[in-house]
Coordinates of C-alpha atoms in Angstrom, one line a residue:
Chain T
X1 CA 51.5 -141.2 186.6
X2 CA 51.7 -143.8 183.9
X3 CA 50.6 -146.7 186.5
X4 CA 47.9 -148.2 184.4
X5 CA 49.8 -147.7 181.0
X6 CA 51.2 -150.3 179.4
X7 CA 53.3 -150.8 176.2
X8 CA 54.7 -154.1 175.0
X9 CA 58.8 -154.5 173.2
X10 CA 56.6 -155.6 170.0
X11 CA 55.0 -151.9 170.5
X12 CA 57.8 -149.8 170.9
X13 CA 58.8 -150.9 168.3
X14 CA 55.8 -149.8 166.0
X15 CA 56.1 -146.4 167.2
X16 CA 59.9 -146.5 166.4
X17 CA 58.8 -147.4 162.6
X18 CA 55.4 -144.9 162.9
X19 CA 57.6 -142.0 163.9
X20 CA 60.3 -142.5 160.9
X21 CA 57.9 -143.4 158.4
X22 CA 55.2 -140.6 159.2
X23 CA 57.2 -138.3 161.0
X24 CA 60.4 -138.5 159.3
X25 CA 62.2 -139.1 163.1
X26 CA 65.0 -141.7 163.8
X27 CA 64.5 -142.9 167.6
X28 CA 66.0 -146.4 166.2
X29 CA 69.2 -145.3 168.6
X30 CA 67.5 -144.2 171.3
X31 CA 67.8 -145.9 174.8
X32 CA 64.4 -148.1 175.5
X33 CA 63.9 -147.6 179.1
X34 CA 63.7 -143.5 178.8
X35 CA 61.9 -144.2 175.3
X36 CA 59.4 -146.1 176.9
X37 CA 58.8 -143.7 179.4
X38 CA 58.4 -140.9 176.9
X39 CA 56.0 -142.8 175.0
X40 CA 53.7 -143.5 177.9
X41 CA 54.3 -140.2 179.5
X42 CA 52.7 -138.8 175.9
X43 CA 50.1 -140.8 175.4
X44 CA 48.8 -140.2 179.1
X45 CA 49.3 -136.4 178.1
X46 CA 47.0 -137.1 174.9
X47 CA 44.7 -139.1 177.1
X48 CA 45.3 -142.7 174.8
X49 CA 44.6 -145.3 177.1
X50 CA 46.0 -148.1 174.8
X51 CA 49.0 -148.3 172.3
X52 CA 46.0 -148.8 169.7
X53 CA 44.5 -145.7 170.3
X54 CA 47.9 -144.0 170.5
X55 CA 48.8 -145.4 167.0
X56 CA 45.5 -143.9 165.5
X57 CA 46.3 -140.6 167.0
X58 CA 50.0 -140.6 165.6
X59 CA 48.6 -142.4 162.0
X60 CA 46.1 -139.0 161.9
X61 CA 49.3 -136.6 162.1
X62 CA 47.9 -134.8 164.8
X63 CA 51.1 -133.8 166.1
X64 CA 53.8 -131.9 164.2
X65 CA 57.3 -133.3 163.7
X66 CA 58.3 -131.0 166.0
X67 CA 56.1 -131.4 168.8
X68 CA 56.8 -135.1 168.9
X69 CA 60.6 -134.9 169.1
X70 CA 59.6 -131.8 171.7
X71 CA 57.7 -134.5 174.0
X72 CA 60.3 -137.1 173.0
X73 CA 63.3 -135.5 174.0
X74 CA 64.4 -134.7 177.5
X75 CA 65.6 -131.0 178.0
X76 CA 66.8 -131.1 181.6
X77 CA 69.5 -128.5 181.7
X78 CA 70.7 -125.5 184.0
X79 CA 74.1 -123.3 184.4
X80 CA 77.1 -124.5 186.2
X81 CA 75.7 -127.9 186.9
X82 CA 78.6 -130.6 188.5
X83 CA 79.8 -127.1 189.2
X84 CA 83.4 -129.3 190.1
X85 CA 83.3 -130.0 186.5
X86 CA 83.4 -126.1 185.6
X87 CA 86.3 -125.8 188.3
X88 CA 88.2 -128.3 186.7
X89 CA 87.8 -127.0 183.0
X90 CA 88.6 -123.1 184.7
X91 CA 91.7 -124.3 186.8
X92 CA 93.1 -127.7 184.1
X93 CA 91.6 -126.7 180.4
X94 CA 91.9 -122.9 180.1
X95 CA 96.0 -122.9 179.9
X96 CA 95.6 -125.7 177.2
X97 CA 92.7 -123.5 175.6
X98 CA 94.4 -120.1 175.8
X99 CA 97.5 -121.4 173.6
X100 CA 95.3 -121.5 170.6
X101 CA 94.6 -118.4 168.6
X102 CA 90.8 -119.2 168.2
X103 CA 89.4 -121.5 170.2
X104 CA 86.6 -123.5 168.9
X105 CA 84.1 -125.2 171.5
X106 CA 81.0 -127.3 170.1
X107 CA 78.2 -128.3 172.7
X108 CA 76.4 -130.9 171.4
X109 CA 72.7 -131.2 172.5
X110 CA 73.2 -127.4 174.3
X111 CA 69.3 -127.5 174.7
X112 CA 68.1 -124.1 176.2
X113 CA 72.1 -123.2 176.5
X114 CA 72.9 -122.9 180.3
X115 CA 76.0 -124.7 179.6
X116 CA 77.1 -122.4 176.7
X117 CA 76.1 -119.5 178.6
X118 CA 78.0 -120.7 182.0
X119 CA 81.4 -121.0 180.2
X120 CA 81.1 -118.1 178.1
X121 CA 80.8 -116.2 181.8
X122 CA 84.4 -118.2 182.4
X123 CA 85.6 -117.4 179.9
X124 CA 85.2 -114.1 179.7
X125 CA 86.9 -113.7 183.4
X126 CA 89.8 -115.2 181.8
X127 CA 90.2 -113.2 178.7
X128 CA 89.4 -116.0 176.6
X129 CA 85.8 -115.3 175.3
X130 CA 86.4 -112.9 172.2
X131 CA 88.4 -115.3 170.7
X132 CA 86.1 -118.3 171.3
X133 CA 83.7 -119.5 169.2
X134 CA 80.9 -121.7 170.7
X135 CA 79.1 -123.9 168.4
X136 CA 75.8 -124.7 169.8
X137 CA 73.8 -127.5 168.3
X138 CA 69.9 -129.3 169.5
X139 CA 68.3 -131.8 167.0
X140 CA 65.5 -129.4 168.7
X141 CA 64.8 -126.1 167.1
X142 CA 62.6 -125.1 170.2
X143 CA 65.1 -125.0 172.6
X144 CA 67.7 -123.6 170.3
X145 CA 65.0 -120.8 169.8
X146 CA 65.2 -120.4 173.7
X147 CA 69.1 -120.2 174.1
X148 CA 69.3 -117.5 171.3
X149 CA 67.0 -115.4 173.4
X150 CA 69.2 -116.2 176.9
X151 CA 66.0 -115.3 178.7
X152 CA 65.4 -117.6 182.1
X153 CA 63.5 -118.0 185.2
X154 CA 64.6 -115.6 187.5
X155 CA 64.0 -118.3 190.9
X156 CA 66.2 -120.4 188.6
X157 CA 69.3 -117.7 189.2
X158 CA 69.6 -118.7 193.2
X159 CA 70.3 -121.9 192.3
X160 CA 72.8 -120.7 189.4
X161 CA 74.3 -118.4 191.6
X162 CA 75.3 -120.6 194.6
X163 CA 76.8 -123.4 191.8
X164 CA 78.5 -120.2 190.0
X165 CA 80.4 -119.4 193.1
X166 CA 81.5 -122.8 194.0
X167 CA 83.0 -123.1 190.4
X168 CA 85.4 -120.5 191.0
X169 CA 83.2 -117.3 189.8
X170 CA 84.9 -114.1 190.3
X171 CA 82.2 -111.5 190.1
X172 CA 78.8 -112.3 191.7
X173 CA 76.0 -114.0 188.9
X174 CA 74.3 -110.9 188.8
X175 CA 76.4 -109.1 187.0
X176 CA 75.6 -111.3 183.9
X177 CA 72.2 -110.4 183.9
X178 CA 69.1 -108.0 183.9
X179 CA 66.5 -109.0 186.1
X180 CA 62.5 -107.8 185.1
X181 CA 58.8 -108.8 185.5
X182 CA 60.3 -112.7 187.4
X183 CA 62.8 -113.1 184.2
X184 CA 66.8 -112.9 184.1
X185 CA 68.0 -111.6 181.0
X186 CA 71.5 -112.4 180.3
X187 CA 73.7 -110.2 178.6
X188 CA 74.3 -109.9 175.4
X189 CA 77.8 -109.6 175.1
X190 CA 78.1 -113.8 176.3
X191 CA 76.1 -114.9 173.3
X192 CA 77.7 -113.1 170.8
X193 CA 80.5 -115.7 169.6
X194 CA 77.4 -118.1 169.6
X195 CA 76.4 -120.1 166.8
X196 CA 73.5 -121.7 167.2
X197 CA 72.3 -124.6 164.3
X198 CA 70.3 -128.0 164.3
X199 CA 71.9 -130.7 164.1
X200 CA 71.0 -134.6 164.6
X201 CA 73.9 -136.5 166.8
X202 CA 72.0 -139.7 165.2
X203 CA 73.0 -139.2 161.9
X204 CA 74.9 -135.3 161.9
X205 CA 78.3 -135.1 160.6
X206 CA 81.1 -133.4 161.6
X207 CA 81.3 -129.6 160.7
X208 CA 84.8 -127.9 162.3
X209 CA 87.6 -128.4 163.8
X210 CA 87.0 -128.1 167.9
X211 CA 89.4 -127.4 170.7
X212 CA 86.7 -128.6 173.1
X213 CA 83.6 -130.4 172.7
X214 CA 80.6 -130.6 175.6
X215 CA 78.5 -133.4 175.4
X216 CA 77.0 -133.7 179.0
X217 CA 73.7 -135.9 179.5
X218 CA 72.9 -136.6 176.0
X219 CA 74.2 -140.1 175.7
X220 CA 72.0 -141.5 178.5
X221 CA 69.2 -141.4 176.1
X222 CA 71.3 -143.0 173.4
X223 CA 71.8 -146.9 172.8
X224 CA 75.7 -148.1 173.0
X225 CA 75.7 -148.6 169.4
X226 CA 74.7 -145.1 169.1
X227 CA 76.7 -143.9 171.9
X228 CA 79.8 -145.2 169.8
X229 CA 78.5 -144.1 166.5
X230 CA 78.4 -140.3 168.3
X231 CA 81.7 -140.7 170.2
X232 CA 83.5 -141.6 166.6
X233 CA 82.0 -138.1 165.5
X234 CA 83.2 -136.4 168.1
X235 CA 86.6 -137.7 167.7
X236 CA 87.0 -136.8 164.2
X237 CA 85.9 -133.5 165.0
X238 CA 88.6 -132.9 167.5
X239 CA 91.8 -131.2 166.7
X240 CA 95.0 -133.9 168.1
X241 CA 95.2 -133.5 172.3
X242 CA 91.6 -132.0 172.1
X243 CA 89.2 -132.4 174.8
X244 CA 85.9 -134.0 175.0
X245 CA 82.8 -133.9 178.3
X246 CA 80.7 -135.9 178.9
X247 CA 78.2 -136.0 181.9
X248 CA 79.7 -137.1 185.2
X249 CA 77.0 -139.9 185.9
X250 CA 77.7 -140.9 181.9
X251 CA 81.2 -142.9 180.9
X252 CA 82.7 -143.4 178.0
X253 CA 84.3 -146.8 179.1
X254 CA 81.8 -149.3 177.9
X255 CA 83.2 -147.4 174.4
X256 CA 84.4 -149.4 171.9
X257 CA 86.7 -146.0 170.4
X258 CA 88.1 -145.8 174.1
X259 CA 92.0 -146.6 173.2
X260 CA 91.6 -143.3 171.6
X261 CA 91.0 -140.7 174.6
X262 CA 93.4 -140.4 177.5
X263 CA 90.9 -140.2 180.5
X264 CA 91.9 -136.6 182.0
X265 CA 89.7 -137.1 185.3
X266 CA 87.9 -140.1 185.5
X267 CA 85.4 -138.3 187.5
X268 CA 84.1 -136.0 186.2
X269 CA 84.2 -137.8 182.6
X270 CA 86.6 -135.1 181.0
X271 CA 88.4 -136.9 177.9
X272 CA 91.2 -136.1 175.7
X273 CA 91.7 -137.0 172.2
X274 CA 95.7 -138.9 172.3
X275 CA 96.5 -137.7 168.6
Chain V
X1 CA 86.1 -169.3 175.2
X2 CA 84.9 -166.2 174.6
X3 CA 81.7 -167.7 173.4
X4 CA 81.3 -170.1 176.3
X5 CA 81.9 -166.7 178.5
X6 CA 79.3 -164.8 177.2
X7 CA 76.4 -167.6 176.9
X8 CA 77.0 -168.1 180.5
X9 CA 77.0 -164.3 181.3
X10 CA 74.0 -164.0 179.4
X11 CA 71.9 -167.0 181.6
X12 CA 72.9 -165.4 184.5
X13 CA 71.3 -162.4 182.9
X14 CA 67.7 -163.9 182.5
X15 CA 67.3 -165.2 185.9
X16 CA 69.5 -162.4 188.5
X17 CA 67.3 -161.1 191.1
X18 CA 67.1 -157.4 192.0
X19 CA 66.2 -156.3 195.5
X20 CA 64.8 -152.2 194.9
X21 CA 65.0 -150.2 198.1
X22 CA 62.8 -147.4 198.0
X23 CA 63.3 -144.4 201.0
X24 CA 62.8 -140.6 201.4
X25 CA 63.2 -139.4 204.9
X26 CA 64.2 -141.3 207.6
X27 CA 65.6 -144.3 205.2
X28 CA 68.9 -143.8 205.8
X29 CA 68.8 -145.1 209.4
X30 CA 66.7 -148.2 208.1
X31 CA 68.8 -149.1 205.0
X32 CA 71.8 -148.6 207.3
X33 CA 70.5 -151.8 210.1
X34 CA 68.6 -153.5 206.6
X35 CA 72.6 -153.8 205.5
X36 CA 73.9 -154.9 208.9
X37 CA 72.5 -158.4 207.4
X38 CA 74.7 -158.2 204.4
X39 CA 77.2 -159.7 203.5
X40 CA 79.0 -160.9 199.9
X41 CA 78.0 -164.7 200.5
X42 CA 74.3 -164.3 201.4
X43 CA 73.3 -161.3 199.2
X44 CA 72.2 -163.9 196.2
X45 CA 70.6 -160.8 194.7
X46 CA 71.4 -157.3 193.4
X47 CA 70.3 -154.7 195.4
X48 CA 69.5 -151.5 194.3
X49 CA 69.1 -148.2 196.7
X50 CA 66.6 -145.5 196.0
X51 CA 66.5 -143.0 198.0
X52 CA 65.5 -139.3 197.9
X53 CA 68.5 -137.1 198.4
X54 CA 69.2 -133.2 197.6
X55 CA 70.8 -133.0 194.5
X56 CA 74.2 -132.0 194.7
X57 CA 74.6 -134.8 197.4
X58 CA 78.2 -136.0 196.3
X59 CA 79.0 -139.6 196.8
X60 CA 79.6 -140.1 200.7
X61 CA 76.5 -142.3 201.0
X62 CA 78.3 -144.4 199.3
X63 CA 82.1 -144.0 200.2
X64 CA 80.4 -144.6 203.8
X65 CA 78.9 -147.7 203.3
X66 CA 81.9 -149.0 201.2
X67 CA 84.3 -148.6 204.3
X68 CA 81.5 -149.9 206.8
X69 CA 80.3 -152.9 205.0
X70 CA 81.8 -155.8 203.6
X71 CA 80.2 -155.8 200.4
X72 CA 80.8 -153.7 197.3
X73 CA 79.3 -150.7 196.8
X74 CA 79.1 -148.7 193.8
X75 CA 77.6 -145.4 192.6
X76 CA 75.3 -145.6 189.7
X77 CA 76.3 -144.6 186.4
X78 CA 74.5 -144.4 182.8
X79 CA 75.2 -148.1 181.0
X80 CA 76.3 -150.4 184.3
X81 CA 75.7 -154.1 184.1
X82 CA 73.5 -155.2 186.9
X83 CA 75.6 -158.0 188.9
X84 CA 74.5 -160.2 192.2
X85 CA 75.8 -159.4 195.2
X86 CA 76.3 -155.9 194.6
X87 CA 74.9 -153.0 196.4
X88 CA 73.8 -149.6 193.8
X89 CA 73.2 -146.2 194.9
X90 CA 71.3 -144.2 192.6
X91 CA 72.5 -140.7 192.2
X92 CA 70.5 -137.6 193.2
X93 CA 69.0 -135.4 190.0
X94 CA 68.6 -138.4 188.2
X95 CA 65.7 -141.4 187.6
X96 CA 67.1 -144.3 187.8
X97 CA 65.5 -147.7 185.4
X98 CA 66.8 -151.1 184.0
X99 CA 67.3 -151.7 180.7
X100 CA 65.9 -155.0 179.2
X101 CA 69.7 -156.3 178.7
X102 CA 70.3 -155.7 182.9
X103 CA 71.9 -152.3 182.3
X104 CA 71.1 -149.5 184.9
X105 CA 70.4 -146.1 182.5
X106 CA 69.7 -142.9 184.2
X107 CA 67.4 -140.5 183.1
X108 CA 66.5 -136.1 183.6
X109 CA 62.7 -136.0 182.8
X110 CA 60.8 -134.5 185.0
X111 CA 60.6 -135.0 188.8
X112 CA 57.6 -137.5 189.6
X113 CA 56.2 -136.7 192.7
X114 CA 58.6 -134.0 192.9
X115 CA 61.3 -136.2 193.4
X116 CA 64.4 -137.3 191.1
X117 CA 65.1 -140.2 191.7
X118 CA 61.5 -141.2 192.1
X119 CA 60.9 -144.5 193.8
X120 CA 57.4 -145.0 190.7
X121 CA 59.6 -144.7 188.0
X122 CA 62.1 -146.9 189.1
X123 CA 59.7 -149.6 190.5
X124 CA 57.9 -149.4 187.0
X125 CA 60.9 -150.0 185.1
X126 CA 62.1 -152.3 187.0
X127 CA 59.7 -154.1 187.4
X128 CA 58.7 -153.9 183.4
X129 CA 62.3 -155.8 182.7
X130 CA 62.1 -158.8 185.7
X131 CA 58.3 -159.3 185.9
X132 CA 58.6 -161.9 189.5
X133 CA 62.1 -161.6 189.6
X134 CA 61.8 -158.1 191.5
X135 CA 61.9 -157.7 195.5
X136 CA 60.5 -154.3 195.9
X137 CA 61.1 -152.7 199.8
X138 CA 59.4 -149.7 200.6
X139 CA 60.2 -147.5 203.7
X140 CA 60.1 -144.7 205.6
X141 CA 59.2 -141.2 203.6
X142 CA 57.1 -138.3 204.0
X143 CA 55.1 -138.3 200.1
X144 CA 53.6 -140.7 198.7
X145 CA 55.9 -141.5 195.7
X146 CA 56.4 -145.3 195.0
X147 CA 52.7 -146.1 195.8
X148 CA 51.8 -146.2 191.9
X149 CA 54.9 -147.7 191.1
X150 CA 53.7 -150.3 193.5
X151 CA 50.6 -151.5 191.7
X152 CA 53.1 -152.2 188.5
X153 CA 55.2 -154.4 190.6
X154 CA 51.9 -156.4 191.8
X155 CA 50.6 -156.6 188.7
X156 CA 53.7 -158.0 187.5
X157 CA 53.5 -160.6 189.9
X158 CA 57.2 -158.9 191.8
X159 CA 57.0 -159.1 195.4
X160 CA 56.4 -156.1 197.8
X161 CA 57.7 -155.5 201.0
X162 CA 56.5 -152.5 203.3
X163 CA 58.2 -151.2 206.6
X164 CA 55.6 -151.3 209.0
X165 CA 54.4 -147.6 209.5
X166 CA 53.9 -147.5 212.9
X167 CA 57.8 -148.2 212.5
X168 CA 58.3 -145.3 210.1
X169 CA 60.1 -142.3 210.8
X170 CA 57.7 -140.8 207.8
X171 CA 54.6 -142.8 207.3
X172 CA 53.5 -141.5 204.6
X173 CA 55.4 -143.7 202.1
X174 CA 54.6 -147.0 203.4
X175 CA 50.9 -146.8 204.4
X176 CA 50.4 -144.8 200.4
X177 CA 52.2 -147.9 199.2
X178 CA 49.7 -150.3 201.1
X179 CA 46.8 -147.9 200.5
X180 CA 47.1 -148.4 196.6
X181 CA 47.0 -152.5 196.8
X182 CA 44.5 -154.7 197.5
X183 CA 47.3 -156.7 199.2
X184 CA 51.0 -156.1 199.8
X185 CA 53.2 -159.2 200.3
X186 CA 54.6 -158.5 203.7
X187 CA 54.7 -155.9 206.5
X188 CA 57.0 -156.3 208.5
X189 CA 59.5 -154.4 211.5
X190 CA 62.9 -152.8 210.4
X191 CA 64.1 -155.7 212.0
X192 CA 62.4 -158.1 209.8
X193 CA 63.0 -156.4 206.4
X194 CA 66.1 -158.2 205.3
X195 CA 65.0 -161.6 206.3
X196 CA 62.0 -161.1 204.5
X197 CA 63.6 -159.9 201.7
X198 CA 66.3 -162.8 201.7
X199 CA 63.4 -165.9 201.1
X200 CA 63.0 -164.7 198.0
X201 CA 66.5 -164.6 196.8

């Protein structure tokens, strides 16, 4: 691990400015702690031993814009995670959902899309999924790459699968997918109301309308400031009485736009826009 | 008034004490007669609870010790301001540090020594943000996570506190975690832990 690694405030800070200036990549709103980490975590994987050497490596461009946000940015993701909170949108949110003609439904940071993927299966047991749209956005192209293809680790699905049936699942997991050479291929027919685009949360802008916007463990790694600066986004990109995610360990209350969402269940951090 | 509120809040700030608890198997039983000592008037301290747990775990650590103990309990989420004489659970599937303003953030990197929470990380960024101001307790658990986290806390002068192996359900955790140092503060019984612990705060 990072033990012997060590990066002062003053530090941080320099790679902050190194990344924008060089790399043209705003981690200005990122939260410190899981920035620091990242940092040290990278320069251990580039064997730097000190910030100085680090700065020379980054200076030389010997990483490509991409691969640093790729080390940067956390992907952690997998399907029907908090599965209570997929209950809760199959049993609560559906009714509401199914009363609009299209439904649009933007998840923001969708990384390799499990959580796209994992409603679209819900939706489709409820009728619902040819006339939804799901916008899925990732300030990282990789990933985005990856939840086009909807190709996974098949030792993943067992995990999926028990989390799929506790959410309320009515066929068995699967069904949803082709299993070959250790990899689960999921069908086709669940990405196809997919968009997928790049977008930045940090300084994006709002692009449609949304019924229903899923924003789970992104703002962790964001700053308050940012964390507001994202939530006003998302509100102005709701229709009136639409609902808004966020992760079950995140919590919109230290929000400064907060007299502006109804809290639906406090628990599981599912919002909805009053007007 | 609102001024005066937040100056004050903000002294309190630079000089709270945290008290990190680091398990893995067999903690439970030990964090569970560490918090017989507790109580709202003598726990001068934060304490924060780190303890390896299947993910998917829902909060009954925590609704448990809320009804048994006289002391308030809460679960950890992203963005809570760290407050004395408050007990935290960090939630499985996530790492768990402190921010420099006394926030708790949460984090989904990787596992570190396949373990999320990991008792390094947290000891590391703790420890980063309160330098001597950091009462680090390491117990019972069967891999030797928190042992490099342990040098960062000696290094920055925090204090360390090991459960006595021989005591230890799992040894692995405590004698990894006196292995790495040239010296550890204190090793003490189960019995001893929270008296130790409560010098210092």
């Amino acid at each position: 691990m990072e033990a012997l690694l060590e990066i002062s405030e003053n530090e941080l800070d320099d790679f902050i400015q190194l990344s924008d200036k060089l790399y043209g990549i705003d981690f200005s709103g990122y939260a410190l702690e899981s920035l620091r980490r990242r940092v040290l975590r990278l320069m251990q994987l580039k064997s730097c031993d000190s910030f100085t050497a680090f700065k020379y490596y980054l200076a030389n461009q010997q990483l490509s814009d991409e691969e640093l946000l790729n080390e940067i940015s956390v992907n952690t993701t997998e399907m029907f995670r908090d599965f209570e909170v997929f209950k809760f949108l199959k049993d609560e949110v559906f009714s509401v959902l199914e009363t609009y003609p299209r439904i649009n439904i933007w998840h923001a940071g969708c990384s390799t899309g499990q959580e796209p993927l994992s409603l679209a299966i819900l939706l489709k047991e409820h009728g619902l999924l040819r006339r939804t749209v799901q916008y899925c956005t990732d300030i990282n192209s990789e990933v985005l790459a990856q939840a086009k293809k909807g190709i996974y680790e098949l030792k993943e699905m067992k995990d999926y699968s028990a989390n799929y049936i506790r959410s309320g699942g009515a066929m068995s997991l699967s069904d949803y997918y082709v299993a070959n050479y250790g990899k689960a291929k999921m069908n086709r027919e669940l990405g196809k109301n997919m968009v997928f685009t790049k977008h930045n949360l940090i300084n994006g802008t709002s692009f449609n309308q949304m019924h229903m916007i899923m924003c789970r463990n992104v703002f962790i790694y964001l700053t308050t400031a940012q964390q507001n600066k994202v939530l006003r986004l998302f509100i102005d990109s709701l229709v009136p009485r639409g609902y808004l995610i966020l992760g079950v360990k995140e919590s919109a209350v230290f929000s400064t736009v907060l007299n502006e969402l109804e809290i639906v269940n406090g628990k599981l951090k599912i919002y909805r826009k009053k007007r | 008034m609102a001024n005066s509120r937040s100056i004050e809040k903000k002294d309190s700030h630079s000089t709270i004490k945290v008290v990190l608890f680091c398990g893995s198997t067999g903690a439970i039983e030990v964090l569970e007669k560490f918090l017989m000592n507790v109580s709202q008037k003598n726990l001068r301290a934060a304490l924060v609870v780190i303890l390896h747990r299947k993910t998917g775990t829902r909060d009954l650590l925590v609704r448990y010790l809320n009804e048994k103990l006289n002391v308030m309990v809460k679960a950890i989420e992203h963005g809570v301001p760290l407050e004395k004489g408050v007990i935290y659970i960090a939630p499985a599937g996530y790492h768990c540090m402190l921010e420099k303003d006394m926030t708790l953030s949460l984090d989904l990197s990787e596992k570190v020594m396949f373990s999320r929470p990991s008792a390094d990380v947290s000891l590391e960024s703790f420890s980063y943000n309160l330098k001597d101001r950091l009462i680090a307790i390491i117990v019972s658990g069967a891999n030797s996570d928190g042992a490099d986290g342990a040098k960062c806390v000696s290094r920055r002068n925090g204090k360390i506190i090991v459960q006595n192996p021989t005591e230890a359900f799992a040894k692995t955790m405590p004698s990894a975690v006196i292995d790495s140092l040239d010296k550890v503060d204190h090793i003490v019984t189960t019995k001893e832990l929270y008296k130790t612990a409560a010098k210092y705060f």
